[in-house]
mmCIF file of C-alpha atoms in Angstrom:
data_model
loop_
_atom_site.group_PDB
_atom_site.id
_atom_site.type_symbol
_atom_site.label_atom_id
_atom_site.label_comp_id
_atom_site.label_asym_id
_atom_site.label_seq_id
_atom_site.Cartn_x
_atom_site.Cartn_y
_atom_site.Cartn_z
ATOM 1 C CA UNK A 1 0.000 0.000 0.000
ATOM 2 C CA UNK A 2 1.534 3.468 -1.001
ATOM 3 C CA UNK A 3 0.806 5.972 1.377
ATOM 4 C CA UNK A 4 -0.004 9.231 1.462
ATOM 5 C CA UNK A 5 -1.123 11.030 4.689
ATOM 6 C CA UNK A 6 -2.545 14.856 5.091
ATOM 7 C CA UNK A 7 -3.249 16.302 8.609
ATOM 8 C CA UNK A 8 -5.008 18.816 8.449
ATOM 9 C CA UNK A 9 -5.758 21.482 11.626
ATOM 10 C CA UNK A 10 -8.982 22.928 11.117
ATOM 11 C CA UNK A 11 -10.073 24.219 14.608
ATOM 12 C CA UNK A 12 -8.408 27.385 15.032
ATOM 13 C CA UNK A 13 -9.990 29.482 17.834
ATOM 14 C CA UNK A 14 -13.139 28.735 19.509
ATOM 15 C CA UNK A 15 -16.341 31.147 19.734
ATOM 16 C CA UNK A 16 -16.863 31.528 23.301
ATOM 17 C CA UNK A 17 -20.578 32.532 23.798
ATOM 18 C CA UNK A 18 -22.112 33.287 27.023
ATOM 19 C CA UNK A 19 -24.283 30.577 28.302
ATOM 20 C CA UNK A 20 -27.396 30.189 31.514
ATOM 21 C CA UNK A 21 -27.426 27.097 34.021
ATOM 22 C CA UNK A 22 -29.752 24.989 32.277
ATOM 23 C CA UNK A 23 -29.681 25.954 28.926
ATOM 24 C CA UNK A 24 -27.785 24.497 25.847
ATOM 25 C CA UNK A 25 -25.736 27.013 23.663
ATOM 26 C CA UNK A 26 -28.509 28.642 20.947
ATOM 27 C CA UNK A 27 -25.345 28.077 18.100
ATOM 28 C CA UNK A 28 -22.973 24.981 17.613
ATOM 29 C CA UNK A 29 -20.253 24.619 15.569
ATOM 30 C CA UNK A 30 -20.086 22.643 12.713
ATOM 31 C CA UNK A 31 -19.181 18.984 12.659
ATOM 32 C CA UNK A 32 -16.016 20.079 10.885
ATOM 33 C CA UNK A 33 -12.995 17.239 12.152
ATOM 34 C CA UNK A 34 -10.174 19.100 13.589
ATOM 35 C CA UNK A 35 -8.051 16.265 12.187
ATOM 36 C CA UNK A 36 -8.683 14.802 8.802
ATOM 37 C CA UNK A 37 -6.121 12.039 7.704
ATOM 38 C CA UNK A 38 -6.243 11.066 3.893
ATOM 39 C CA UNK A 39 -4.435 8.691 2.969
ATOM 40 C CA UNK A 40 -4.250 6.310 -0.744
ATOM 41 C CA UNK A 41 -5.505 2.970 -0.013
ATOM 42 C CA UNK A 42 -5.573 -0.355 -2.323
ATOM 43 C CA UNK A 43 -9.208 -1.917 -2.538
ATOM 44 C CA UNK A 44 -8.049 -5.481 -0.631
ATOM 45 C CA UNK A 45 -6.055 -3.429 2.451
ATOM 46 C CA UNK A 46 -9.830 -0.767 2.122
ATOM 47 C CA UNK A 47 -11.740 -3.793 3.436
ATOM 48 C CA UNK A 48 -9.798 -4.555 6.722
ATOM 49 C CA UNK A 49 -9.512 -0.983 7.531
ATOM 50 C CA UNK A 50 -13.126 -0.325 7.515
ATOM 51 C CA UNK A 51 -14.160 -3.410 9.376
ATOM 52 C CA UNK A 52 -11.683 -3.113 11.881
ATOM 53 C CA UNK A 53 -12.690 0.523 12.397
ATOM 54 C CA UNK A 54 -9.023 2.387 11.254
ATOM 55 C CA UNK A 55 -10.628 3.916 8.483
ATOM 56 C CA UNK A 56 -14.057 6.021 8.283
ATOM 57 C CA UNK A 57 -15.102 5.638 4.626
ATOM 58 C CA UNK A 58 -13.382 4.674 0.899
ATOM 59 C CA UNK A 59 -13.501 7.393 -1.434
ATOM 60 C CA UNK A 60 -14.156 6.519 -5.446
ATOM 61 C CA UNK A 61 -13.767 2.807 -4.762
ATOM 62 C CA UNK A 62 -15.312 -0.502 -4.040
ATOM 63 C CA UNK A 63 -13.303 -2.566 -0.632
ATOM 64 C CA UNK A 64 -12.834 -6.167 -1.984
ATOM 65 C CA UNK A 65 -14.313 -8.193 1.429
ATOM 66 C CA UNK A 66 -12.879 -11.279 1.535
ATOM 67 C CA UNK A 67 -16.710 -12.914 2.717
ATOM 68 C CA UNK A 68 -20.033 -11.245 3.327
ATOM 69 C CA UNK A 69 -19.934 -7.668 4.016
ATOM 70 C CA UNK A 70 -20.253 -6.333 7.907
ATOM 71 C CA UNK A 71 -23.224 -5.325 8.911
ATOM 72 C CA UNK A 72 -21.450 -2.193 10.462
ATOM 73 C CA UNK A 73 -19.979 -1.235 6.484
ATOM 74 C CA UNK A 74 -22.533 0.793 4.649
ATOM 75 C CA UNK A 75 -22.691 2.181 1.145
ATOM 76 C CA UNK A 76 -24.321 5.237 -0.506
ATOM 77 C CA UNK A 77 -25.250 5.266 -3.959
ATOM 78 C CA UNK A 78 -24.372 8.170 -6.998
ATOM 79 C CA UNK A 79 -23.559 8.619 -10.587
ATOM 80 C CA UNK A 80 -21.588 6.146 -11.888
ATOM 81 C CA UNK A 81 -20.755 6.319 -16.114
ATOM 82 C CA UNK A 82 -22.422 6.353 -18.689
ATOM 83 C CA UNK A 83 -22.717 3.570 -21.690
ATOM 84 C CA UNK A 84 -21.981 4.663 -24.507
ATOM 85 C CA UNK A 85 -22.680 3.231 -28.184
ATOM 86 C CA UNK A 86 -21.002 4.337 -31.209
ATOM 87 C CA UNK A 87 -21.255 3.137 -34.713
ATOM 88 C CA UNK A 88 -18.415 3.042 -37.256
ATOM 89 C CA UNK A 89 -18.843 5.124 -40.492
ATOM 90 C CA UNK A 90 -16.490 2.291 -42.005
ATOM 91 C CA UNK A 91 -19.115 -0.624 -41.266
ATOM 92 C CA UNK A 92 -20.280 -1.818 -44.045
ATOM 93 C CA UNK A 93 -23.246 -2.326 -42.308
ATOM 94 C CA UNK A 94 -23.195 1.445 -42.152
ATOM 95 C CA UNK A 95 -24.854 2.291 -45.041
ATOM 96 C CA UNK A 96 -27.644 4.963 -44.275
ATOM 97 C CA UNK A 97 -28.588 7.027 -41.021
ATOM 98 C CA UNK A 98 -31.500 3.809 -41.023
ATOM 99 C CA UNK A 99 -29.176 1.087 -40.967
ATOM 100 C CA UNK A 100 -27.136 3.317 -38.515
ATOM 101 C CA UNK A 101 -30.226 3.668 -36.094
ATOM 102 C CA UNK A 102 -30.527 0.047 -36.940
ATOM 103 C CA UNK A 103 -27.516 -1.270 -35.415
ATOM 104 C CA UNK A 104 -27.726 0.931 -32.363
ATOM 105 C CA UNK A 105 -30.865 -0.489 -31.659
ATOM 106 C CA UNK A 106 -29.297 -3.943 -32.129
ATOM 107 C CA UNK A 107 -26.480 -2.715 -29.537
ATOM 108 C CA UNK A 108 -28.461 -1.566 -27.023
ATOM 109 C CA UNK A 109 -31.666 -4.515 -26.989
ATOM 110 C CA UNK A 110 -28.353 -6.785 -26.322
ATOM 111 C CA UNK A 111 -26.253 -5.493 -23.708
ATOM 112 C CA UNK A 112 -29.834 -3.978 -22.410
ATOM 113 C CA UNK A 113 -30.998 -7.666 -21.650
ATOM 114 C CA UNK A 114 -28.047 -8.650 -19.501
ATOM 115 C CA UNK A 115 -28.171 -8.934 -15.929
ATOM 116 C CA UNK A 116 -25.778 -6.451 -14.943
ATOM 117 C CA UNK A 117 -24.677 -3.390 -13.083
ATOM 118 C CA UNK A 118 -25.910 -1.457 -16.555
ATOM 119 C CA UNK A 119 -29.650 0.465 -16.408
ATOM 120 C CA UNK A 120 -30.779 0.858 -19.588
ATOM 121 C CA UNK A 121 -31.953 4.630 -20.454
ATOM 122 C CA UNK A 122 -30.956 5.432 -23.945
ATOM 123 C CA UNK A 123 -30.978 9.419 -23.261
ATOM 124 C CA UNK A 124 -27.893 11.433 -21.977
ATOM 125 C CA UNK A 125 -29.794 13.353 -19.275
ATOM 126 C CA UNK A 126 -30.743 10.837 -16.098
ATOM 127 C CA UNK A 127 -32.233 10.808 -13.009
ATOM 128 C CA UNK A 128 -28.908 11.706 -11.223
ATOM 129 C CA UNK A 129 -29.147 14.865 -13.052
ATOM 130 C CA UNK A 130 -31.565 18.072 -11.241
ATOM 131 C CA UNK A 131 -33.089 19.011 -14.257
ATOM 132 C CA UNK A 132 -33.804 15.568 -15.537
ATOM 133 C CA UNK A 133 -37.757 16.131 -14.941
ATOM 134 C CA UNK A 134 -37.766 18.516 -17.856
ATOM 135 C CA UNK A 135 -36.785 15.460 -19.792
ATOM 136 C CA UNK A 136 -38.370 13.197 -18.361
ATOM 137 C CA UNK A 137 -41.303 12.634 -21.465
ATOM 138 C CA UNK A 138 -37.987 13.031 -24.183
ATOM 139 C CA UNK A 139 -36.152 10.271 -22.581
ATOM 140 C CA UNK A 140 -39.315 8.355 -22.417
ATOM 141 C CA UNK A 141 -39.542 8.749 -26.275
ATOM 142 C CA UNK A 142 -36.023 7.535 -26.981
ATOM 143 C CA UNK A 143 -36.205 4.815 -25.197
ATOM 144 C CA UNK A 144 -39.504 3.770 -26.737
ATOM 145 C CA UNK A 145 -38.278 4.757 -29.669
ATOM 146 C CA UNK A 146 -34.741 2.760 -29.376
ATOM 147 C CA UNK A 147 -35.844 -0.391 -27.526
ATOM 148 C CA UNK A 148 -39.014 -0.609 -29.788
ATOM 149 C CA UNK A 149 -40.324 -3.860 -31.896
ATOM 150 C CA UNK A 150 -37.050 -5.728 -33.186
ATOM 151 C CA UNK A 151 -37.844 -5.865 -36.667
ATOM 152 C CA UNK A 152 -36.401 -7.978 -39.481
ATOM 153 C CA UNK A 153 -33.917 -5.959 -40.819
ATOM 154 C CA UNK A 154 -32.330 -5.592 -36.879
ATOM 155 C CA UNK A 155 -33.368 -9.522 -36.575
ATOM 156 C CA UNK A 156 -30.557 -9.968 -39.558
ATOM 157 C CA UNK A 157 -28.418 -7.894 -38.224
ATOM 158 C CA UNK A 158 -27.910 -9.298 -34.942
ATOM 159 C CA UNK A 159 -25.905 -12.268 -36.332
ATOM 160 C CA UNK A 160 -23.379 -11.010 -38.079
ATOM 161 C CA UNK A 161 -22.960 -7.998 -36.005
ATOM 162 C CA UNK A 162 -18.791 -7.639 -34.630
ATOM 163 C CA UNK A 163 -18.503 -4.958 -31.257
ATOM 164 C CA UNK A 164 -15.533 -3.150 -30.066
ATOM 165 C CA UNK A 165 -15.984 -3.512 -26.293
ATOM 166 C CA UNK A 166 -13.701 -1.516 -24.641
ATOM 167 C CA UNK A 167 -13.835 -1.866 -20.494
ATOM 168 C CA UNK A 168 -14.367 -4.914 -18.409
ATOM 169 C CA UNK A 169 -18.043 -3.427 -18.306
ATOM 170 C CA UNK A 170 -18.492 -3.148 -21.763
ATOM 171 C CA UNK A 171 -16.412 -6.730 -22.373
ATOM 172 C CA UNK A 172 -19.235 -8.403 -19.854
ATOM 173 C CA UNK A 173 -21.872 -7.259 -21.963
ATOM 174 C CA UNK A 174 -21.266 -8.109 -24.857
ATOM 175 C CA UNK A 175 -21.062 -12.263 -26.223
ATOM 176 C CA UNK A 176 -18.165 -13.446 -26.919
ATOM 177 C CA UNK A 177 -18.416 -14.773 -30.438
ATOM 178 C CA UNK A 178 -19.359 -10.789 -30.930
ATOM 179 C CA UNK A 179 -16.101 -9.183 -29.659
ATOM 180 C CA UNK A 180 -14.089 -7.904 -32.546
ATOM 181 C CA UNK A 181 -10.627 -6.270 -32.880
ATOM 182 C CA UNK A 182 -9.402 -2.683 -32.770
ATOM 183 C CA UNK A 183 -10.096 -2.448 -36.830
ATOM 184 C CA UNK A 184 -12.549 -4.609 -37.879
ATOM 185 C CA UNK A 185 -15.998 -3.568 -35.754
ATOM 186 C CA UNK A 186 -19.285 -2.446 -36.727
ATOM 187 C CA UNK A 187 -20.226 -1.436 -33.558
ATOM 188 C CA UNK A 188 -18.086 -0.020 -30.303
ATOM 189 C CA UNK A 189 -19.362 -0.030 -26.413
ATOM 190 C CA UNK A 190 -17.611 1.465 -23.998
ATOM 191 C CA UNK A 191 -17.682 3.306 -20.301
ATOM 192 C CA UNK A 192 -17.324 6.949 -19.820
ATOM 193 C CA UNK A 193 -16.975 7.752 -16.043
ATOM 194 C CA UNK A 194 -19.468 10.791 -15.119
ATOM 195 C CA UNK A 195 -17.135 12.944 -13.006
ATOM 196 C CA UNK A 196 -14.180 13.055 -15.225
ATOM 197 C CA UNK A 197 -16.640 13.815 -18.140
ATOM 198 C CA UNK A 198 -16.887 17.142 -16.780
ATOM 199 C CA UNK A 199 -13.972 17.165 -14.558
ATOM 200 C CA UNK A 200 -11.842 19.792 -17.408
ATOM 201 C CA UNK A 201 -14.645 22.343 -17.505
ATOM 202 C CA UNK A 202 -14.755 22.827 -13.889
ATOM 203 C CA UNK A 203 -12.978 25.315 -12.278
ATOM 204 C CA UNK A 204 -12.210 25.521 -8.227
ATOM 205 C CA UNK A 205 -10.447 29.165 -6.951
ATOM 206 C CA UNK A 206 -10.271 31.207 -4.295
ATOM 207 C CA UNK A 207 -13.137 28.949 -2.599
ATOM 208 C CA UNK A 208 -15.424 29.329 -5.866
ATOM 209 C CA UNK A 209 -16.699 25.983 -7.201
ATOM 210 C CA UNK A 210 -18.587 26.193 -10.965
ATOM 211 C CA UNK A 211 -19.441 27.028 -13.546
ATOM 212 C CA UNK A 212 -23.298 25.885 -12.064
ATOM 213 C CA UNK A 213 -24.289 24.478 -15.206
ATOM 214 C CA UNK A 214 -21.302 21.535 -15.720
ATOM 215 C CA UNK A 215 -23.202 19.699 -13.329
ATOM 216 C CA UNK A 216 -26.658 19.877 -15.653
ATOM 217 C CA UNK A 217 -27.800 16.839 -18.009
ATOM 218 C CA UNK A 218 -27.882 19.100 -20.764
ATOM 219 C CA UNK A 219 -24.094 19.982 -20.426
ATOM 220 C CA UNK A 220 -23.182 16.090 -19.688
ATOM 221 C CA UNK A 221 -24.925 15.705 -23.302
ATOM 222 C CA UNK A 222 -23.112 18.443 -25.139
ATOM 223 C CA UNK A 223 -19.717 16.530 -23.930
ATOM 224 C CA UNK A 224 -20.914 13.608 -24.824
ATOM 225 C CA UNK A 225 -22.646 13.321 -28.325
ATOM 226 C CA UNK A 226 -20.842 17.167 -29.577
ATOM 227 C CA UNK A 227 -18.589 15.340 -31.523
ATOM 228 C CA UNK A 228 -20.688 12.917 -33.414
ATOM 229 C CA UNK A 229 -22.494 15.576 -34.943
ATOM 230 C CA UNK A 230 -22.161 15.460 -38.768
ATOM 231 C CA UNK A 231 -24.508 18.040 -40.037
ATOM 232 C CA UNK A 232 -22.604 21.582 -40.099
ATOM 233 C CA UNK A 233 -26.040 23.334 -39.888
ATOM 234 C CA UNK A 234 -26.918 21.072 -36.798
ATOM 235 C CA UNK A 235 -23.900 21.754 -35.202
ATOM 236 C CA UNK A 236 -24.335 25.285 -35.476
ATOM 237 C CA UNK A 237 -27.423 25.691 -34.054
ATOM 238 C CA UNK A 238 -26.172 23.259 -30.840
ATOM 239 C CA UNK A 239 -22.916 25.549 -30.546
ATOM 240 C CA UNK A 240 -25.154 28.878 -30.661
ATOM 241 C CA UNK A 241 -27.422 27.529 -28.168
ATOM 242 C CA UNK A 242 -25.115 26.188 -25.609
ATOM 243 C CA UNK A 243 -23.661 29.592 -25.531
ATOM 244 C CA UNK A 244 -26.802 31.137 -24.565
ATOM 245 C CA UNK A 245 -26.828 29.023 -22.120
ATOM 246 C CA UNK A 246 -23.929 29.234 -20.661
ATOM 247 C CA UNK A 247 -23.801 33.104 -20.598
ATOM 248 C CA UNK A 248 -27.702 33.438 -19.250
ATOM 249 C CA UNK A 249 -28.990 34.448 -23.002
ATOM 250 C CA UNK A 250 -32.728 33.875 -22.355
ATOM 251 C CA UNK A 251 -35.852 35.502 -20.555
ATOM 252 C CA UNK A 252 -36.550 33.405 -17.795
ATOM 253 C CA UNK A 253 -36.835 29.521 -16.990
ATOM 254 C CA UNK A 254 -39.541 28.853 -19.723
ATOM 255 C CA UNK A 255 -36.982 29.680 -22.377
ATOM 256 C CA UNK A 256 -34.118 28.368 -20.971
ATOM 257 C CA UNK A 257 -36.386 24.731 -20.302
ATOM 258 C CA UNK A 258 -37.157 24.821 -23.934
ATOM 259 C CA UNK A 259 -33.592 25.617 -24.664
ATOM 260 C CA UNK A 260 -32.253 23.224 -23.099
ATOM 261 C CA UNK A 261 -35.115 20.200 -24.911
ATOM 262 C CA UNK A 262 -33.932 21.569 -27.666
ATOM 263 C CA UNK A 263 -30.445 21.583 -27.373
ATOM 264 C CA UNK A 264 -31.016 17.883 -25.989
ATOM 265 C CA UNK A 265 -33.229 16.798 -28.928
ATOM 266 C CA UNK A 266 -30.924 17.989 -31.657
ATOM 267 C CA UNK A 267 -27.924 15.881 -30.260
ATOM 268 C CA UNK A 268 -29.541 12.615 -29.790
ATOM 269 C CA UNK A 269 -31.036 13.302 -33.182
ATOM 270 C CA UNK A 270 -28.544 11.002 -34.800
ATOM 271 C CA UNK A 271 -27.700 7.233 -33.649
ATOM 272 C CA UNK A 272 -23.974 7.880 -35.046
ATOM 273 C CA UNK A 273 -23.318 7.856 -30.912
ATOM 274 C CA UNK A 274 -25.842 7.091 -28.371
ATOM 275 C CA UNK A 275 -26.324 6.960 -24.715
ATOM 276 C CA UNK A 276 -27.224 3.134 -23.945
ATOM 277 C CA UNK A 277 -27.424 3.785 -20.390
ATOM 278 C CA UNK A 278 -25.221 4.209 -16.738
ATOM 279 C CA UNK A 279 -24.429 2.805 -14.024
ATOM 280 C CA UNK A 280 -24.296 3.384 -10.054
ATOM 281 C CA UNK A 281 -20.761 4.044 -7.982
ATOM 282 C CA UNK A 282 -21.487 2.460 -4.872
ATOM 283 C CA UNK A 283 -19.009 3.990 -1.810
ATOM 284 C CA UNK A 284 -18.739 2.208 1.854
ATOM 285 C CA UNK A 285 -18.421 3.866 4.741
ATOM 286 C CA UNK A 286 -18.025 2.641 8.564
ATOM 287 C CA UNK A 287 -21.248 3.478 10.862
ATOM 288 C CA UNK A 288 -20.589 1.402 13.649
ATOM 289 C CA UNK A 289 -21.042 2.721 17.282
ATOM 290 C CA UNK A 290 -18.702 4.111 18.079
ATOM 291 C CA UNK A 291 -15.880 3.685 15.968
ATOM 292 C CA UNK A 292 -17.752 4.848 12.902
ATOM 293 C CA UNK A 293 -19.466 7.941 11.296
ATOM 294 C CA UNK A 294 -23.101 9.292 10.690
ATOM 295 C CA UNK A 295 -25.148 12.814 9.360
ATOM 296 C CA UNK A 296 -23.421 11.227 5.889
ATOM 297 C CA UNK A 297 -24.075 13.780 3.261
ATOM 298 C CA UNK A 298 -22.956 13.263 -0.720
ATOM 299 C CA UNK A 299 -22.834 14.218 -3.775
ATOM 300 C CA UNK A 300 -25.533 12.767 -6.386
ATOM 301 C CA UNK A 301 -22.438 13.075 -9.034
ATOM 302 C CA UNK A 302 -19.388 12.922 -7.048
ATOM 303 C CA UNK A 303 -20.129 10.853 -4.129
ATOM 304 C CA UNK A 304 -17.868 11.063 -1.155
ATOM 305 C CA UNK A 305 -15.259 13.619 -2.625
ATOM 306 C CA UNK A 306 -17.545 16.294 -2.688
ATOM 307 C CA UNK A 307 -17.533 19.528 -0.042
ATOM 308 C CA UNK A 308 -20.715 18.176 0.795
ATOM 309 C CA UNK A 309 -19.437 14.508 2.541
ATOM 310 C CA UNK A 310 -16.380 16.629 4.336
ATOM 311 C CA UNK A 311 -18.644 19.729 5.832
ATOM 312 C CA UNK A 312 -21.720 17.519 7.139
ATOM 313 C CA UNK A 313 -20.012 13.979 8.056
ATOM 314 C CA UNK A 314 -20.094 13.724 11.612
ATOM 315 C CA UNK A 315 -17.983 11.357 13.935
ATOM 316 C CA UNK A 316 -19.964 8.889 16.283
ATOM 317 C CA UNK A 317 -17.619 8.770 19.195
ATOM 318 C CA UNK A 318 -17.375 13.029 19.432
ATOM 319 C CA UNK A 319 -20.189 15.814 19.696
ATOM 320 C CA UNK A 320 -18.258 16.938 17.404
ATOM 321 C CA UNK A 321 -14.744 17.823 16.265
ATOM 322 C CA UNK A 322 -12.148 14.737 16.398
ATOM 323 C CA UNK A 323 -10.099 12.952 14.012
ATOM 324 C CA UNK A 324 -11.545 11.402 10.328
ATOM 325 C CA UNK A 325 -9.280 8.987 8.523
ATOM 326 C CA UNK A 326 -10.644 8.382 4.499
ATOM 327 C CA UNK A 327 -9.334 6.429 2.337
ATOM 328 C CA UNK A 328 -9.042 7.281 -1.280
ATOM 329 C CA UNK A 329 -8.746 4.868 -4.533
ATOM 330 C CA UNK A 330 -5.616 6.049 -6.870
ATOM 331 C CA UNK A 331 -2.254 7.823 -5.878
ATOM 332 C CA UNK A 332 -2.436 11.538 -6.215
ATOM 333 C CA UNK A 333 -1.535 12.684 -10.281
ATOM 334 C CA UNK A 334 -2.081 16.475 -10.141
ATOM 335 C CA UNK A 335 -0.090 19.393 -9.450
ATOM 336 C CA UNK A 336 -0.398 20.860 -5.846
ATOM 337 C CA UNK A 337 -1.706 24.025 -5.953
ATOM 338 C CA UNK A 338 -4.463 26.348 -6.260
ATOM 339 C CA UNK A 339 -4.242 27.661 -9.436
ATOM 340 C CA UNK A 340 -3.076 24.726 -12.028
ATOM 341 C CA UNK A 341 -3.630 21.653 -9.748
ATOM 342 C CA UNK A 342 -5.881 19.506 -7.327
ATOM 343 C CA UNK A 343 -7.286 17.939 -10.364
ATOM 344 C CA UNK A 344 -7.407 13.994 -9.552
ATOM 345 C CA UNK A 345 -9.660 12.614 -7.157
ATOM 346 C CA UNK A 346 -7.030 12.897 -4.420
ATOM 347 C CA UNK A 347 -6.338 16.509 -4.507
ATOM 348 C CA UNK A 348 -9.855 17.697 -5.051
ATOM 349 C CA UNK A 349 -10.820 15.612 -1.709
ATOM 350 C CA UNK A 350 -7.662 17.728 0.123
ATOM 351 C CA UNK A 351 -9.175 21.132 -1.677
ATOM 352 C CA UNK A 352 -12.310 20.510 -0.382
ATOM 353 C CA UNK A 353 -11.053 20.051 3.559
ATOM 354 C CA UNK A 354 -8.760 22.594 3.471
ATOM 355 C CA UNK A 355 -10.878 25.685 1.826
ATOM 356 C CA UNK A 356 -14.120 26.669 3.380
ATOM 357 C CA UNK A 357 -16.052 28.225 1.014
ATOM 358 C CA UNK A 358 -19.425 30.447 2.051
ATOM 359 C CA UNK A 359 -21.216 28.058 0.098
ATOM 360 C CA UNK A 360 -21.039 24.802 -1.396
ATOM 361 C CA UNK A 361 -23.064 22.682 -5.029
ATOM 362 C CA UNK A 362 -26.080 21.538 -3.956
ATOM 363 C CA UNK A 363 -25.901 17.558 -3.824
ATOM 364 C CA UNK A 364 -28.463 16.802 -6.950
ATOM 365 C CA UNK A 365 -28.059 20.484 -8.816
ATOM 366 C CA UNK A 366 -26.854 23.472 -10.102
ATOM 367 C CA UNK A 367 -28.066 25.405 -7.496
ATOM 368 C CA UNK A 368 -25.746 26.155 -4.640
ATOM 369 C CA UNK A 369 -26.058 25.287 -0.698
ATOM 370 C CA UNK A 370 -24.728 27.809 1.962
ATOM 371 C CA UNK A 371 -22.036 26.527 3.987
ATOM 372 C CA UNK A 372 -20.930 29.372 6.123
ATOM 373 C CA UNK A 373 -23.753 32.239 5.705
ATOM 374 C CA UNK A 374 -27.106 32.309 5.838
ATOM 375 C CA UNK A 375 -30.092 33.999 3.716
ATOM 376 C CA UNK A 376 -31.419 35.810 6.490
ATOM 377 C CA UNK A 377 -34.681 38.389 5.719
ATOM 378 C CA UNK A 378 -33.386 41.629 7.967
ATOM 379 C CA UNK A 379 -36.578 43.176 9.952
ATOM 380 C CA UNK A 380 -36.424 46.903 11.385
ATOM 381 C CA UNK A 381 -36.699 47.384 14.563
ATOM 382 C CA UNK A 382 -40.138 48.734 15.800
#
């Protein structure tokens, strides 16, 4: 196990408030550790470390348990990856945007009926996503529309069809007398992890955590299916309108709903590349009494290494205050500082305990969740 420890002091000064015999203090602090220990962790030595109570919870990865897992280990569940299927122009199965459409739908009815960690929902905006209810008739239609009546011409295709799977995911999915080489495929299925789709766009300084809209389902669509776009016109009109949205470039939330259906609409237009589905990250986390933690708070995209976890976890054995050991999944790969690093998991879980920002993303939007300050209606004094 390579090691990597942070200690980090947190609890500076104390507010010292006057209190009455009988009476609690009207303010607490926060559950804020004055101690936080991170440290990189293999999945095998994650296990014994959060059974035996040395370790609070396993950031980004899954323990191996050697048997059943304790009853003291628990796991929350986020947003995993999406599935993605992509069609090659070189196929000559390929030959119109109808046999294109035909072999996507061939993809996705066959990985779609395996018993696996994959939920089919052949539209790039999901339920992990805050503004997925203003999709949530459009991604009925694609998937209607995708996982439809297998008609003859898909019937054919289906047995002489050759995949790229790419991923042990994607690999699992797929049979084997399917699974083609790196040259000769018709069809390619692979895994594209959630977070690190929008991990370049974000931008973390001086406390500030954004742009909002990176963590909307219209955004996650515009990074995934941009590129696949063949149409110059098409593309256009998508590049025009994510600007507008981006910038604010529309009179109130009834525009920028349509805007976004529409921005939505036009790139899953074309079954060039399609969204076949995601999957859940499951993390584990030790709530035993009293070596273990509660108040768990996450992220519905990041999980664990969010400000969220680290400003609301709270340790069992302590009021609170105390010290929080976490385990994280991957040796740190970034640059330490401010300005051009904390970039890998790692060293955006040490950002997020050592700034304290006045306010923090909310766990399942764009919106934004005060950590430090409050939205406080001022009265005058009659």
């Amino acid at each position: 196990m390579t090691r990597c420890s942070l200690l980090i002091a947190a609890m500076t000064s104390i507010a010292i408030t006057v209190a009455r015999s009988g009476h609690e203090l009207p303010v607490y602090p926060s559950y804020y550790p004055h101690e936080i220990e991170i440290a990189t962790v293999a999945s095998e030595r994650a296990a014994d470390l959060l059974r035996d109570g040395k370790m609070h919870a396993y950031v980004g990865g899954t323990p191996r348990f050697a048997g059943a897992m304790p009853e003291t280990i628990t796991a929350v569940e986020s947003f995993g990856s999406f599935v993605i299927v992509r069609v090659n122009p070189a196929s000559p199965l390929a030959k119109d945007e109808a046999s294109i459409c035909a072999l996507t739908r061939a993809a996705i009815r066959e990985i779609g009926g395996k018993a696996s960690e994959l939920i089919t929902h052949p539209y790039p905006v999901t339920p992990f996503h805050g503004d997925f209810l203003n999709h949530v008739d459009l991604a009925a239609a694609a998937k209607a529309r995708l996982l439809g009546s297998l008609t003859e011409a898909t019937g054919a295709i289906v047995g002489e069809l050759k995949v790229r799977a790419v991923g042990a995911l994607a690999r699992s999915l797929v049979r084997a007398e399917w699974q083609a080489g790196d040259s000769d495929w018709d069809v390619a299925i692979h895994e594209v992890n959630a977070a690190d789709l929008v991990a370049s766009a974000r931008e973390a300084l001086n406390g500030w955590l954004g742009p909002r809209w990176v963590r909307t389902g219209w955004f996650a669509a515009y990074r995934l299916l941009g590129d696949a776009i063949v149409d110059p016109e098409r593309l256009r009109r998508i590049e025009s309108d994510v600007e507008r949205l981006r910038t604010g470039d529309y009179n109130g939330a009834v525009e920028r709903i349509n805007l976004e259906r529409g921005l939505v609409g036009m790139l899953v237009g074309s079954c060039h590349k399609t969204v076949a589905g995601y999957t859940v990250k499951r993390e584990y986390f030790n709530s035993e009494f009293s070596a273990g933690i509660e108040n768990i708070a996450y992220d519905a995209h990041d999980g664990f290494n969010s400000p969220m976890f680290i400003r609301t976890v709270k340790l069992k054995d302590f009021p609170w205050n105390g010290w929080l050991a976490l385990g994280v999944d991957g040796r740190p790969q970034a640059a330490w500082n401010p300005i051009a690093g904390f970039t890998d998991p790692f060293g955006r879980l040490t950002w997020f305990a050592l700034g304290d920002p006045a306010a923090v993303p909310s766990p399942y939007d764009e919106n934004w969740v005060f950590n430090r300050i409050a939205d406080v209606e001022s009265k005058p004094r009659r």
